[in-house]
CSV table of C-alpha atoms and ligand atoms in Angstrom, one decimal:
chain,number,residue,atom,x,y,z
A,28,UNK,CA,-17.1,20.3,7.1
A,29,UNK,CA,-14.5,17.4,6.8
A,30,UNK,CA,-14.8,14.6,4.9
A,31,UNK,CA,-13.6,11.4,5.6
A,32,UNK,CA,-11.0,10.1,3.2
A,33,UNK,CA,-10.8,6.7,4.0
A,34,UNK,CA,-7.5,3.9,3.1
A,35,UNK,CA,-8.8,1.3,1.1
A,36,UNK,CA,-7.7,-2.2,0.9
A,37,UNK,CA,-4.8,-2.7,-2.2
A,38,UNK,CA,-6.0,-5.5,-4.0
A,39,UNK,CA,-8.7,-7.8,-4.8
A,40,UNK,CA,-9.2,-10.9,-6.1
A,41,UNK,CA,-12.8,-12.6,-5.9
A,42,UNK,CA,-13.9,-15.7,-7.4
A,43,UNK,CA,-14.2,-19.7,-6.7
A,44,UNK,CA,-10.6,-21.5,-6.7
A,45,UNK,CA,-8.7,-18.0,-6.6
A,46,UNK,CA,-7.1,-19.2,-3.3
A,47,UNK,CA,-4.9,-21.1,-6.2
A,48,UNK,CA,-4.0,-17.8,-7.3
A,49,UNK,CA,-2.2,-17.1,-3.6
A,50,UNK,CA,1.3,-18.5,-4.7
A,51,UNK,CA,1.5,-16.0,-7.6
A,52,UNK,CA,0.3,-13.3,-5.6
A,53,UNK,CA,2.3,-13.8,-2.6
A,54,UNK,CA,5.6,-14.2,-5.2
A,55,UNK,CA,6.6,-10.1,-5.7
A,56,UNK,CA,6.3,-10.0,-1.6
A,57,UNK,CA,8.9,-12.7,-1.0
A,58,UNK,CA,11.8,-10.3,0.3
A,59,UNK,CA,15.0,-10.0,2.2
A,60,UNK,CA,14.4,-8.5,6.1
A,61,UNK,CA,17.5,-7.1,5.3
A,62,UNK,CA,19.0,-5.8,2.6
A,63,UNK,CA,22.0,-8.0,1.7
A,64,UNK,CA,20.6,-11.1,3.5
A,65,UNK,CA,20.9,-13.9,0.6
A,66,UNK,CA,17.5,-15.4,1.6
A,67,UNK,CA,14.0,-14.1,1.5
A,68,UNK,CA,12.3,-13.7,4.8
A,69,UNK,CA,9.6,-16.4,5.2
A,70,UNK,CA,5.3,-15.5,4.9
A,71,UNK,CA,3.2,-16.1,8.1
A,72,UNK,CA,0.5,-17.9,7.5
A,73,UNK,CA,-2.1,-17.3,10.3
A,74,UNK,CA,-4.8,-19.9,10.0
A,75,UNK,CA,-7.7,-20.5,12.0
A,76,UNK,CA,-7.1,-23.8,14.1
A,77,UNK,CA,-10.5,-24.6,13.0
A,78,UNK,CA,-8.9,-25.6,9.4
A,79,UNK,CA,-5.7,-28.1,11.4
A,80,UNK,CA,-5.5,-31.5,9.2
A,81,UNK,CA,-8.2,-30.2,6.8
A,82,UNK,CA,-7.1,-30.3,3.1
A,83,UNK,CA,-6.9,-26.5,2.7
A,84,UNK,CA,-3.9,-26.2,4.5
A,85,UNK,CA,-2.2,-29.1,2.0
A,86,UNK,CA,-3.5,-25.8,-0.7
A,87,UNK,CA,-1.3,-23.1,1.2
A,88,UNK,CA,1.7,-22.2,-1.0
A,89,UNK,CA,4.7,-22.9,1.2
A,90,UNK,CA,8.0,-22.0,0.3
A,91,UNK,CA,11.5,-21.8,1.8
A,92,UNK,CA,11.1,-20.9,5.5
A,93,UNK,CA,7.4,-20.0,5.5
A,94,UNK,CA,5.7,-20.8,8.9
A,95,UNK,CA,1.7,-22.0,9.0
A,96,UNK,CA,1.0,-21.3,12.4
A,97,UNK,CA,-2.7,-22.3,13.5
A,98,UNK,CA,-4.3,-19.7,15.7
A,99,UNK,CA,-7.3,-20.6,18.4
A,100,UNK,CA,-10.4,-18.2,18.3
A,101,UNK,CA,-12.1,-20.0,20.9
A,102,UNK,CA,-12.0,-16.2,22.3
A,103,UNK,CA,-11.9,-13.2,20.3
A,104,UNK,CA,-8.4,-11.8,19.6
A,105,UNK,CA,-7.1,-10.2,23.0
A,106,UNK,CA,-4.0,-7.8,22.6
A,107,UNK,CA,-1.8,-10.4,24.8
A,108,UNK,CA,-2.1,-12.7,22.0
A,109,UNK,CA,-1.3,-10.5,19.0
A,110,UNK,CA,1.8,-9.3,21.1
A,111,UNK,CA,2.8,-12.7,21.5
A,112,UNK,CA,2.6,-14.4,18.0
A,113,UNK,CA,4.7,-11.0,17.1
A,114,UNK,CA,7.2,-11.9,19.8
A,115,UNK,CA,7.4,-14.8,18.3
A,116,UNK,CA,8.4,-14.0,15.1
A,117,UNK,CA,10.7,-11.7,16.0
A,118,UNK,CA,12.5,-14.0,18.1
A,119,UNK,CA,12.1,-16.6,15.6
A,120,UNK,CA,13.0,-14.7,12.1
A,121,UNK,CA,14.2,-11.0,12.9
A,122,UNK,CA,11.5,-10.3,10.1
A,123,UNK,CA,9.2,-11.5,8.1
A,124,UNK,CA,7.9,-10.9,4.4
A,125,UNK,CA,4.1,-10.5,5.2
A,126,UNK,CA,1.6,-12.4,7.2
A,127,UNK,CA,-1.5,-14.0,5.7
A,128,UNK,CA,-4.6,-14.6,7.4
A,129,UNK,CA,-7.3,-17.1,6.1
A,130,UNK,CA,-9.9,-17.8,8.6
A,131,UNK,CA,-13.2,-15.7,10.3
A,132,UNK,CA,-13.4,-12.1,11.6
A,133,UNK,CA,-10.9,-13.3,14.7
A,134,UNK,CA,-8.0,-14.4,12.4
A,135,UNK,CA,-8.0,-11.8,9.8
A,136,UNK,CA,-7.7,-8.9,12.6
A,137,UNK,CA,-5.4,-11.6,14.1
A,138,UNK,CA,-3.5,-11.5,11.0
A,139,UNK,CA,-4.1,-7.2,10.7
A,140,UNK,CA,-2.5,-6.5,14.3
A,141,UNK,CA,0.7,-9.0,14.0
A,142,UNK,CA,1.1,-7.6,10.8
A,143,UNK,CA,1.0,-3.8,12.3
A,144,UNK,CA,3.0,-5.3,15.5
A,145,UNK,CA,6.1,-6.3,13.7
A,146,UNK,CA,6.8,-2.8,13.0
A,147,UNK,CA,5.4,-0.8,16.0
A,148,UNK,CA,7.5,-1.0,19.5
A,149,UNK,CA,5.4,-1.7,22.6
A,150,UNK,CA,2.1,-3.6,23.1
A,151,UNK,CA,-0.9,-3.2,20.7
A,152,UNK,CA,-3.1,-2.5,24.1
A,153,UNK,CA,-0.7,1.4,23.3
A,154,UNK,CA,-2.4,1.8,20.0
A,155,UNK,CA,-6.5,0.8,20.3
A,156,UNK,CA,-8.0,3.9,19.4
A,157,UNK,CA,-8.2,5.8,16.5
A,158,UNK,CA,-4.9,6.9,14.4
A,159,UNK,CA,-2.3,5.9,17.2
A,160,UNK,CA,-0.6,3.4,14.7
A,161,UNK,CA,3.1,4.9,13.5
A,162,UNK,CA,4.2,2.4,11.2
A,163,UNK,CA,3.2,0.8,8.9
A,164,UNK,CA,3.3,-3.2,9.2
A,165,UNK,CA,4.6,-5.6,6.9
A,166,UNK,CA,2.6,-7.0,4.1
A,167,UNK,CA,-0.4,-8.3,4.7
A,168,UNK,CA,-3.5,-10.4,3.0
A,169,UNK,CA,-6.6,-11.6,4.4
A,170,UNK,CA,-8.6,-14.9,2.9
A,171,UNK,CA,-12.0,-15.2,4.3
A,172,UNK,CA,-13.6,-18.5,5.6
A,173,UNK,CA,-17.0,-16.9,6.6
A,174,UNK,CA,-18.7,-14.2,5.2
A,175,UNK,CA,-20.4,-11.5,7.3
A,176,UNK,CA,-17.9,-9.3,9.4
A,177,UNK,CA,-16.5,-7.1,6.5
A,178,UNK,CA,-12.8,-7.4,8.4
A,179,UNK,CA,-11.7,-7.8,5.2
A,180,UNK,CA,-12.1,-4.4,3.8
A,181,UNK,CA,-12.3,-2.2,7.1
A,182,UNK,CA,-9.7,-0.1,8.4
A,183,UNK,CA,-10.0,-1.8,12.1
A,184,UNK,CA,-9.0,-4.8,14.0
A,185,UNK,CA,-11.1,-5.2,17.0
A,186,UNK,CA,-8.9,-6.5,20.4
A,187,UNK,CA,-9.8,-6.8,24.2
A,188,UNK,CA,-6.8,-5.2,26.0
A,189,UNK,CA,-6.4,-4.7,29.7
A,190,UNK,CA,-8.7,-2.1,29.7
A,191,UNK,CA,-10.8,-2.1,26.3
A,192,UNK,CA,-12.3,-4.0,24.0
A,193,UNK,CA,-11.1,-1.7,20.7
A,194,UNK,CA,-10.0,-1.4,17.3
A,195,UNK,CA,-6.2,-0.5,16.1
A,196,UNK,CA,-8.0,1.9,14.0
A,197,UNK,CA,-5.8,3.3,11.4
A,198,UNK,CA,-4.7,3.7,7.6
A,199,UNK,CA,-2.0,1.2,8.3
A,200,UNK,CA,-4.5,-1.4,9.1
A,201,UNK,CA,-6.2,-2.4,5.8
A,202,UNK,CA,-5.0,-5.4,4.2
A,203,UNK,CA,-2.5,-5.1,1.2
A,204,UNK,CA,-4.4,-7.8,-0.2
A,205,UNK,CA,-7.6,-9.8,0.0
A,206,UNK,CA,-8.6,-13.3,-1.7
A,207,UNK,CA,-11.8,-13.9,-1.7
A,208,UNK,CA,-12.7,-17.5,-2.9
A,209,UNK,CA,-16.1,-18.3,-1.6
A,210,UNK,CA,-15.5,-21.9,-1.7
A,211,UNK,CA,-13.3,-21.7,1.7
A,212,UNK,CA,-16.9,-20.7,3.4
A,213,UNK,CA,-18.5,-23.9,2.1
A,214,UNK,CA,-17.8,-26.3,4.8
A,215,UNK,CA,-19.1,-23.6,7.3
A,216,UNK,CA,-22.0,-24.8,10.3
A,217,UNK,CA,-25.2,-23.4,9.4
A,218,UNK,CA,-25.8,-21.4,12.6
A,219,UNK,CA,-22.5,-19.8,12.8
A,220,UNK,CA,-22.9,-19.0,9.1
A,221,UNK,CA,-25.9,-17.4,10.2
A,222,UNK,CA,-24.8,-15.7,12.8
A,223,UNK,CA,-21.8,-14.1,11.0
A,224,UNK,CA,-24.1,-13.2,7.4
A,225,UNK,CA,-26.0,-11.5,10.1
A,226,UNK,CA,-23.3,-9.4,11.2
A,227,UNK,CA,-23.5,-7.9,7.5
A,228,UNK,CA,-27.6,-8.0,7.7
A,229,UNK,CA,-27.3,-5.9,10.5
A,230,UNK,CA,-24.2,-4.0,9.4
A,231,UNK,CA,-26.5,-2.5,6.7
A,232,UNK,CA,-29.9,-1.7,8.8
A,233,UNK,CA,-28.0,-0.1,11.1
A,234,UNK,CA,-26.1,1.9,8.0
A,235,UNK,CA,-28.9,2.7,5.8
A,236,UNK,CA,-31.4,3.7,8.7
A,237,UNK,CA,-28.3,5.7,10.3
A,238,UNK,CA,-28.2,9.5,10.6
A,239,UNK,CA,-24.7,9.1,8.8
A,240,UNK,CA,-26.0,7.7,5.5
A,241,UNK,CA,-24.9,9.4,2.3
A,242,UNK,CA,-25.4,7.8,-1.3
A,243,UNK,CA,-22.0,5.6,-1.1
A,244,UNK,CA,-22.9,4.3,1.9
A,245,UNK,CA,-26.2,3.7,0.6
A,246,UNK,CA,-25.2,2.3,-2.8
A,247,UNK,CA,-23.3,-0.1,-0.9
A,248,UNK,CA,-25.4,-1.0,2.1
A,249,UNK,CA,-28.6,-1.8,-0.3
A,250,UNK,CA,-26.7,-3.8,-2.4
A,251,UNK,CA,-25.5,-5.6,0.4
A,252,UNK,CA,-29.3,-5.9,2.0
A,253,UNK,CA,-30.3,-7.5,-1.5
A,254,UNK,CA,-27.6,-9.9,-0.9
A,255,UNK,CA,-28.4,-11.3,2.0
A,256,UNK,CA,-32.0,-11.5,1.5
A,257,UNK,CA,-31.3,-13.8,-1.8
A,258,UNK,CA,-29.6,-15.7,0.7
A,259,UNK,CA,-31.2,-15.6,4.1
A,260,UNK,CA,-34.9,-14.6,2.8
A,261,UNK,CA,-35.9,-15.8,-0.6
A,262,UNK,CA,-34.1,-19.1,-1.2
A,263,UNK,CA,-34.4,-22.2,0.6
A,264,UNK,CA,-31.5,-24.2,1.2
A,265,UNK,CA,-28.5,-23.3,0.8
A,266,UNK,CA,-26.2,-23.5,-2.7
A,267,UNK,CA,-22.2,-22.4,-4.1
A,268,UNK,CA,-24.6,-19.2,-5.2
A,269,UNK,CA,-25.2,-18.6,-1.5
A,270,UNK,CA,-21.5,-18.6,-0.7
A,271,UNK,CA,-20.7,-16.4,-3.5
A,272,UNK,CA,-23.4,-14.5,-2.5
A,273,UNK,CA,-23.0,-13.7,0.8
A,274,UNK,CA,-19.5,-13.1,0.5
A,275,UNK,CA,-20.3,-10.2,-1.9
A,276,UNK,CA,-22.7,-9.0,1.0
A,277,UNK,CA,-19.9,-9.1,3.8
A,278,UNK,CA,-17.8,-6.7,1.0
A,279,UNK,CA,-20.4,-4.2,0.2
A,280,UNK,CA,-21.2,-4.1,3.7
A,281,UNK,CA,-18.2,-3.3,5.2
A,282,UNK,CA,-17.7,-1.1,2.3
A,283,UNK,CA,-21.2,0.8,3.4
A,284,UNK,CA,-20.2,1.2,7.5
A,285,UNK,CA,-16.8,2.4,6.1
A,286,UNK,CA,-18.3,5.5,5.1
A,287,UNK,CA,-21.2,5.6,7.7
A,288,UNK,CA,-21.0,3.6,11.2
A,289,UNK,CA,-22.9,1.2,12.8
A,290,UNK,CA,-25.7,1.5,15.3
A,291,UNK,CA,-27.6,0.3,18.7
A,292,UNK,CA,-27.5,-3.4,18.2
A,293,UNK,CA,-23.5,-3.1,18.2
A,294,UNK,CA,-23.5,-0.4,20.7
A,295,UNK,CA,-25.5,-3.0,22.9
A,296,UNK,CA,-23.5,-5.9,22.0
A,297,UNK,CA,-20.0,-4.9,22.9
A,298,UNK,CA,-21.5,-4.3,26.4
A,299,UNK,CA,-22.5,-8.0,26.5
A,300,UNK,CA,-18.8,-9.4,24.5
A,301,UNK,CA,-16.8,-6.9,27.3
A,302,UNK,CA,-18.7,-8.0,30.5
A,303,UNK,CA,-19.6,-11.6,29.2
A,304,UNK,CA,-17.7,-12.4,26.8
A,305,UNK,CA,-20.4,-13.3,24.0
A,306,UNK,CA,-19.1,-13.5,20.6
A,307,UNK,CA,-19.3,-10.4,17.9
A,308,UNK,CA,-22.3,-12.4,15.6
A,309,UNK,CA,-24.1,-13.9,18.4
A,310,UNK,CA,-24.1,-11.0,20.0
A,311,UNK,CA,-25.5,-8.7,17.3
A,312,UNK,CA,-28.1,-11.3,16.6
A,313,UNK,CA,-29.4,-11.6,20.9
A,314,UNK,CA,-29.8,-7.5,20.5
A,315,UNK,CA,-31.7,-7.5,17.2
A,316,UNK,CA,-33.9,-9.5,18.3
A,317,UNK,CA,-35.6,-6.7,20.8
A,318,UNK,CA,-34.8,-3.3,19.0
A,319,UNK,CA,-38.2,-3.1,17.2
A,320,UNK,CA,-38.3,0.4,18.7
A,321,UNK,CA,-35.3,1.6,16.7
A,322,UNK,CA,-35.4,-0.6,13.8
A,323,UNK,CA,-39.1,-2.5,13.0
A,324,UNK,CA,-38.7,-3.3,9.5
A,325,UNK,CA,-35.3,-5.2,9.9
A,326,UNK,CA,-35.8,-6.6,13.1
A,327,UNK,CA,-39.2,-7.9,11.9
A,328,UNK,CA,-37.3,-9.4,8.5
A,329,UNK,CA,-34.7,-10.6,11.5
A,330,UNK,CA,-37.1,-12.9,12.7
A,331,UNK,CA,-38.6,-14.5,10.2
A,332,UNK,CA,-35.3,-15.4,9.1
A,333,UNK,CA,-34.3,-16.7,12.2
A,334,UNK,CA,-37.3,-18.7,11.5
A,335,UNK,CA,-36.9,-19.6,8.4
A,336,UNK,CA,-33.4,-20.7,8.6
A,337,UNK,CA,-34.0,-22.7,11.7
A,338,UNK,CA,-31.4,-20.9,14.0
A,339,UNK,CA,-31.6,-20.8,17.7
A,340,UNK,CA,-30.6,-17.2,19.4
A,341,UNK,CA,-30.1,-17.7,23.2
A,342,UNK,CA,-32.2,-15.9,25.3
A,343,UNK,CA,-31.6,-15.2,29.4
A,344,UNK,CA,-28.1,-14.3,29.4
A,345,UNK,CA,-28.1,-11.3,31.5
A,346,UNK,CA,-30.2,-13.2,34.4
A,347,UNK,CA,-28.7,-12.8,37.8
A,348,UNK,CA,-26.9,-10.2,36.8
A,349,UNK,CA,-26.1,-7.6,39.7
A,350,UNK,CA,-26.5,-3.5,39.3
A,351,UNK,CA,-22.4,-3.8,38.8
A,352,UNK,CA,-22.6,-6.0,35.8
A,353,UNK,CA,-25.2,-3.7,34.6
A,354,UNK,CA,-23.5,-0.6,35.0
A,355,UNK,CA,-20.2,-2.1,33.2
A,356,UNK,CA,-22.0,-3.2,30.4
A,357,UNK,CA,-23.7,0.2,30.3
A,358,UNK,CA,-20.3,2.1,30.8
A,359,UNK,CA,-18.9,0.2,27.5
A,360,UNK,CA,-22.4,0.6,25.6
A,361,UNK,CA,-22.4,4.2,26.3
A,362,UNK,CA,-18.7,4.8,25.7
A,363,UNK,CA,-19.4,4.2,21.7
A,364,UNK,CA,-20.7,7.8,20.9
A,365,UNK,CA,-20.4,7.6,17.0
A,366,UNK,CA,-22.7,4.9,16.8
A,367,UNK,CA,-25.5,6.0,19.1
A,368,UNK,CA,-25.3,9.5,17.0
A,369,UNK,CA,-25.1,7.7,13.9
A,370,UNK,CA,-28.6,5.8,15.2
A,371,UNK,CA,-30.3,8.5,17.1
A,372,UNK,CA,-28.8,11.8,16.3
A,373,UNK,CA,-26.6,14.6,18.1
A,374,UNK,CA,-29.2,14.4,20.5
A,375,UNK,CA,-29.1,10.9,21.8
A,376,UNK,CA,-28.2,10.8,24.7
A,377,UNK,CA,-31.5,12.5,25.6
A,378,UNK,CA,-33.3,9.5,24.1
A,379,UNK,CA,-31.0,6.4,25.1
A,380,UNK,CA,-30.8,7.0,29.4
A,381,UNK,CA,-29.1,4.6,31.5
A,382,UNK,CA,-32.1,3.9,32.9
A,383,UNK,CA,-33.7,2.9,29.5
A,384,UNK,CA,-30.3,1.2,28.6
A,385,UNK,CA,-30.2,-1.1,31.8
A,386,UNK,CA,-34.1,-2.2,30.6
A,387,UNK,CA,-32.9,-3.4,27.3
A,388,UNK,CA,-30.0,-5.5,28.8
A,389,UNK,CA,-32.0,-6.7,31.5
A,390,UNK,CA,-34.4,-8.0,28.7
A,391,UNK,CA,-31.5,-9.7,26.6
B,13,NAD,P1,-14.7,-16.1,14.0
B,13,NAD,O1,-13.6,-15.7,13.1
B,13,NAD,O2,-14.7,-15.7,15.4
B,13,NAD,O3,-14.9,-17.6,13.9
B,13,NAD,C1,-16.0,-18.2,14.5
B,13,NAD,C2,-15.9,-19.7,14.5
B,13,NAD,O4,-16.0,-20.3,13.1
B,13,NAD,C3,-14.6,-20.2,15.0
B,13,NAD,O5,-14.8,-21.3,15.8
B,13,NAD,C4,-13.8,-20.6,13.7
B,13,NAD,O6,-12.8,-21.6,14.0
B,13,NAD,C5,-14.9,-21.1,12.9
B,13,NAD,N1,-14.7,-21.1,11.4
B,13,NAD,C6,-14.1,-20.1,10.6
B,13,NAD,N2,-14.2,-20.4,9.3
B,13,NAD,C7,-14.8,-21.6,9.2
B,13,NAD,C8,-15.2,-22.5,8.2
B,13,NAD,N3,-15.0,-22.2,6.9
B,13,NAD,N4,-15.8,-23.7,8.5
B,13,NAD,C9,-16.1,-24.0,9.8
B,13,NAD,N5,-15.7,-23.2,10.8
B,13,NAD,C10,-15.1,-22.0,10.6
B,13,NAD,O7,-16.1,-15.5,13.4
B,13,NAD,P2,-16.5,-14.2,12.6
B,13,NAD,O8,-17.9,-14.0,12.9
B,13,NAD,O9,-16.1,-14.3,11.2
B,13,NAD,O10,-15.6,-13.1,13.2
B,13,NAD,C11,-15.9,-12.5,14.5
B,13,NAD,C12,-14.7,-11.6,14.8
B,13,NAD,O11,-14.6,-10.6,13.9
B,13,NAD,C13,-14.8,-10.9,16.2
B,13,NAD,O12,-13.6,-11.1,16.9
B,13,NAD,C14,-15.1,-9.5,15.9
B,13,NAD,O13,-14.7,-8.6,16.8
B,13,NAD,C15,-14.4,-9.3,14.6
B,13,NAD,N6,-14.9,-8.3,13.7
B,13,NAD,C16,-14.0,-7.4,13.1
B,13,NAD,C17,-14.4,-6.4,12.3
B,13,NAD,C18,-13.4,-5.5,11.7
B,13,NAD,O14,-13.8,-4.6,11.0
B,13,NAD,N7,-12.2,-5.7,11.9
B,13,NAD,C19,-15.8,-6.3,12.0
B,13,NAD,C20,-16.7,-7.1,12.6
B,13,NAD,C21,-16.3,-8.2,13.4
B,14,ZN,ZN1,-20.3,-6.2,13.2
């Protein structure tokens, strides 16, 4: 028996206005590429373009010949895109001292695989997978602006290559340093908040009713359940508590799959983002809502806070699919054997068939 011994993220600061903190931070990172060079190599901001003429970026500490360069996540992070922006900066600078990302899920992996690319030859299509990451990158910090993924403590950064939609899973890819300032996630749209907390919600059903769970992962994922019920369950209308709240949850969460995995309603989603394109939170929230078979309690407790908070979760996007489609998505579902044994057991592929697979999508 093996266990794992996982990187964990450097440091942590948490707490409303701590974004303020980011100059001080940032300070004892400002070096030379080069030893010798007289000037400090600038910090990359990566920010999401969501926050472009918005007052936070008036709050990011610029100095010298630091770049803010606004990222689109229209699309999730594709590898062409992360090799780019690197390109870029490599052209641009030679090197830089770190790279900062302050947005959602996309930017901080954004922020994660330019950080991992300025030091690693080749495209980062070579290195999705687990432990294929040589160097380590240059500094790195991530800021969230919604709270739910748990990119901020995990140990991935989830990209569609050429060929896959994977992770650059590796212990180079935690952050250095996180902020966490729960007033960035204020100004967030209530369903996208939704569907992001939801992430975490699911996160931690699919961690605590895994066949991974041990009592950190449990520790964590129930604290991170409480969370997000005092948010999504037991409070109406939302408050600053809620944002400090949830962030917590998106921590604890991602802190709870860290040492377990996730299960069917992700398997089942990254068929649907691979073939179709559908966003990570979304996603995870148009599978929950028909995997009563595998998890009744939380997709019942789903529901009602679908209902309670108002949210609308498409329905009808596999119609007119054809039996290719199908067997893509399947292929991809399928391919993500840790999380259907964390879910079913050694033994699932006895109990999830193609045949039973192709009837959940097909209801989705
Ligand atoms: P996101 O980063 O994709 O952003 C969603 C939308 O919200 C974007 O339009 C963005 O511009 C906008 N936005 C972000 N912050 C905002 C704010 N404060 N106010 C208003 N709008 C804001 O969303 P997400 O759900 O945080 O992240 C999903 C991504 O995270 C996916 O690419 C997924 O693959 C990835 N992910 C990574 C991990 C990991 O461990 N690395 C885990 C889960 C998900
Ligand atoms: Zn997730």
């Amino acid at each position: 028996m093996s266990f794992r011994n996982f990187k964990m993220v450097g440091y942590v600061v948490y707490g409303r206005g701590s974004f303020n903190q980011l100059d001080e931070i940032l300070a004892p990172h400002r070096k030379p590429a080069r030893p010798g060079d007289g000037e400090n190599a600038p910090m990359i901001f990566l920010v999401d373009h969501f926050f472009e003429g918005k007052p936070l970026v008036e709050r990011i500490p610029v100095r010298g010949n630091d770049k803010v360069m606004f990222v689109d996540v229209t699309y999730e992070p594709k590898t062409t895109y992360v090799d780019s922006l690197a390109q870029q900066l490599k052209d641009e600078f030679g090197g830089v001292s770190g790279v900062i990302g302050i947005g959602g899920g996309s930017t901080m992996d954004l922020a994660k695989a330019v950080s991992l690319m300025m030091k690693n030859p080749g495209s980062s299509a070579d290195y999705q997978g687990w432990d294929l990451v040589k160097n380590p990158g240059v500094y790195k910090a991530g800021i969230p602006t919604l709270s739910g993924t748990g990119a901020e403590v995990s140990r991935t950064t989830v990209l569609t290559g050429p060929t896959k939609k994977l992770g650059m899973n590796s212990d180079f890819t935690p952050f250095d340093q996180i902020v966490l300032d729960p007033e960035l996630t204020a100004g967030a749209p209530v369903n996208q908040r939704f569907y992001t907390g939801m992430d975490c919600y699911i996160h931690c059903i699919e961690s605590l009713e895994g066949t991974f769970l041990n009592e950190f992962s449990k520790s964590y994922g129930e604290k991170a359940l409480q969370l997000c019920r005092d948010v999504f369950v037991n409070r109406d209308g939302w408050d600053v508590e809620c944002d400090d709240k949830l962030m917590m949850a998106s921590y604890a969460g991602g802190m709870s799959i860290a040492y377990s995995q996730v299960g069917v309603a992700h398997a089942v989603s990254y068929g649907l983002s691979y073939l179709l394109g559908t966003k990570h939170g979304i996603g995870n929230c148009i599978v929950m809502n028909h995997l009563e078979e595998y998890y009744p309690a939380g997709v019942k407790e789903f529901k009602y806070m679908v209902e309670k908070n108002n949210i609308d979760i498409p329905a009808g996007i596999c119609k007119g699919l054809g039996d290719e489609d199908f067997n893509k998505m399947i292929n991809v579902s399928m391919g993500m054997k840790p999380l259907w044994e964390n879910a079913l057991g050694k033994d699932w592929e006895k109990i999830m068939t193609r045949e039973k697979l192709r009837a959940l999508y097909e209801k989705l």
